[in-house]
XYZ file of C-alpha atoms in Angstrom:
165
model
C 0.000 0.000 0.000
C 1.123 3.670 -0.646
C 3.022 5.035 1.936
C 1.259 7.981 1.681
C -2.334 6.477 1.300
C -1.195 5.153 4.898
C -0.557 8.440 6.254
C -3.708 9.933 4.896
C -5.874 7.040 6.488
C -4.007 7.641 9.928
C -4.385 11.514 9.849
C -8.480 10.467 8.867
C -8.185 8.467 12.022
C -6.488 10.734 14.749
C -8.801 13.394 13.514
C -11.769 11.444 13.819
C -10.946 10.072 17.048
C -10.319 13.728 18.498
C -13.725 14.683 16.804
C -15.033 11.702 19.037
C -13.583 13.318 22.178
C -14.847 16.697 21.839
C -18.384 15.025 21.114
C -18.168 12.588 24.355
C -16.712 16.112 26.826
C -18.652 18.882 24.762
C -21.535 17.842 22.414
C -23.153 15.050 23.853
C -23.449 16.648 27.993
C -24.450 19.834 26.456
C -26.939 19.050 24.437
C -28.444 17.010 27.041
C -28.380 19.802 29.149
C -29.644 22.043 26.760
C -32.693 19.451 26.174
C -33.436 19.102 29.813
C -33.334 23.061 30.142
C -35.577 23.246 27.296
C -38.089 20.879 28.243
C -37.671 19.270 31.728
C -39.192 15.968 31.700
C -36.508 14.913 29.487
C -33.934 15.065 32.791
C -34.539 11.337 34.057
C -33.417 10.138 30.629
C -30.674 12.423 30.013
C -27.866 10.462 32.118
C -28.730 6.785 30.288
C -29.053 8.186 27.042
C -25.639 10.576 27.764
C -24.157 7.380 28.593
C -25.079 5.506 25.923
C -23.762 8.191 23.469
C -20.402 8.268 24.876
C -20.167 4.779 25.073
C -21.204 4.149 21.129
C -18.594 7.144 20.569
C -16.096 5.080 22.699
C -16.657 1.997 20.437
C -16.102 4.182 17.044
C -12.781 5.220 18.631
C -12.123 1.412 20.129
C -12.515 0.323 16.274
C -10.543 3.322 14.579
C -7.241 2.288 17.129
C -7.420 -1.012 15.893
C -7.927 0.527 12.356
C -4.719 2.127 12.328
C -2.574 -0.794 13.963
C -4.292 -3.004 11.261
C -2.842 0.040 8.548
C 1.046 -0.775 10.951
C 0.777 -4.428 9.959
C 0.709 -3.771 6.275
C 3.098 -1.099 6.274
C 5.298 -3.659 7.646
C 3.813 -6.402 5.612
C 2.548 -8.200 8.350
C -1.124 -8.290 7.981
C -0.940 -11.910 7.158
C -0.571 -12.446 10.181
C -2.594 -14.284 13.447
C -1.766 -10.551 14.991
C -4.288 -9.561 12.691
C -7.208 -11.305 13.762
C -6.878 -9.729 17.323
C -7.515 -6.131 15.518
C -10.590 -7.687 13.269
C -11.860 -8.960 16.337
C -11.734 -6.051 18.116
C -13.362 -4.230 15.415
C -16.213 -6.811 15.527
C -16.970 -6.570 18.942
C -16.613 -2.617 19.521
C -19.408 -3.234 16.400
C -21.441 -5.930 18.114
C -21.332 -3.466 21.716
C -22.595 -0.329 19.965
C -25.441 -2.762 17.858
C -26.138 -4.119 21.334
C -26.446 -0.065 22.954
C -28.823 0.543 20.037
C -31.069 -2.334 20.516
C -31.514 -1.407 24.154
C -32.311 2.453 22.843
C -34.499 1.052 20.369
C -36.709 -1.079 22.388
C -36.680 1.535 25.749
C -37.736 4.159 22.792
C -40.355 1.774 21.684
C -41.469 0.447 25.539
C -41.109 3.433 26.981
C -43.612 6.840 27.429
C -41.377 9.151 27.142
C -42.907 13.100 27.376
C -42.451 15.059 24.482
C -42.966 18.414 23.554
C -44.253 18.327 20.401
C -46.863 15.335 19.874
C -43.883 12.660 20.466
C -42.445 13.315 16.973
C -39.259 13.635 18.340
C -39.937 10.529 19.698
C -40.654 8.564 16.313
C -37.343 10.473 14.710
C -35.397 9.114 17.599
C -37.114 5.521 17.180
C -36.596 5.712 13.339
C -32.608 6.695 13.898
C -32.496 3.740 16.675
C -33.574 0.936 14.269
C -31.629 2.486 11.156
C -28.169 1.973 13.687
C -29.137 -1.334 14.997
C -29.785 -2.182 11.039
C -26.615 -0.284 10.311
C -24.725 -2.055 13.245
C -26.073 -5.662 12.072
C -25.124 -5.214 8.289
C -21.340 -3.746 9.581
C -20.563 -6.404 11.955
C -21.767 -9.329 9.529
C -19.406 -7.575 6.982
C -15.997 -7.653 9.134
C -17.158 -11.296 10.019
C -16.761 -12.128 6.167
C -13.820 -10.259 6.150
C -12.345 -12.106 9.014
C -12.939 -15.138 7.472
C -11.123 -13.800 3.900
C -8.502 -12.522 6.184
C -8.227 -16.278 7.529
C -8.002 -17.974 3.922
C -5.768 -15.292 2.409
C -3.248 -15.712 6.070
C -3.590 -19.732 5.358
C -2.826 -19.500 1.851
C 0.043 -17.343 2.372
C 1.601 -19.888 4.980
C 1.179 -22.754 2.511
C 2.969 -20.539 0.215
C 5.909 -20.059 2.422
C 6.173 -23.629 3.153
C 6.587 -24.291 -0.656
C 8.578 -21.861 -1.384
């Protein structure tokens, strides 16, 4: 891979991952706060859903580290590697924790009567957005699965390769 294809991905990375600080310190508490100010029955479901946010952030950024020591191993040429399959798999479950956070939104969205505003359309957006990520979620973790396993055949075929050669 280019060298500097690498270095593009891993400045795409560290600024993504800062952009996922400043949401989890800044954007996430403050907009909570701002939505309990602005309508008050929202505060007993500020601190779960807060938590949930920066936890789902926290998986993004739990996926994009082992993103960029995935982009190390084939720098070095070592993606071929069982190394590898610790990054995939942390990948997969950081994907499989933030599908699990947005089934537990989705169904305490759909369960629960939550106050709103504005005849509870903010309600149905939110419920909408909640089964679009846990669809989302689903479809990306199946994907790194089948790229786990490609990863597997392609890391097997090159050690029969080496043994020949």
């Amino acid at each position: 891979m280019h060298r500097l294809f690498i270095v593009a991905l891993r400045a795409g990375i560290v600024a993504a991952i800062l952009a996922g600080l400043f949401g989890q310190i800044v954007v996430i508490p403050t907009t909570a706060a701002d939505e309990v100010d602005r309508f008050p029955p929202y505060a007993p479901f500020a601190t779960p859903y807060v938590t949930v946010a920066i936890v789902g952030v926290a998986c993004v950024q739990i996926a994009l580290v082992a993103v960029w020591m995935l982009l190390a191993m084939v720098r070095r040429g070592a993606i071929f590697t069982p190394m590898a399959f610790r990054w995939v798999d942390a990948i997969i479950g950081s994907a499989v924790v933030a599908t699990l956070l947005a089934v537990g939104v989705t169904g305490h969205l759909a369960l629960t009567d939550i106050p709103s505003p504005d005849d509870g359309m903010e309600v149905i957006g939110a419920l909408g957005g909640a089964v679009v990520a846990v669809g989302m979620g689903v479809s990306f973790a199946m994907i790194m699965v089948i790229m786990r396993s490609l990863l597997r055949k392609a890391t097997d075929l090159q050690s029969e390769m080496a043994e020949v050669v």
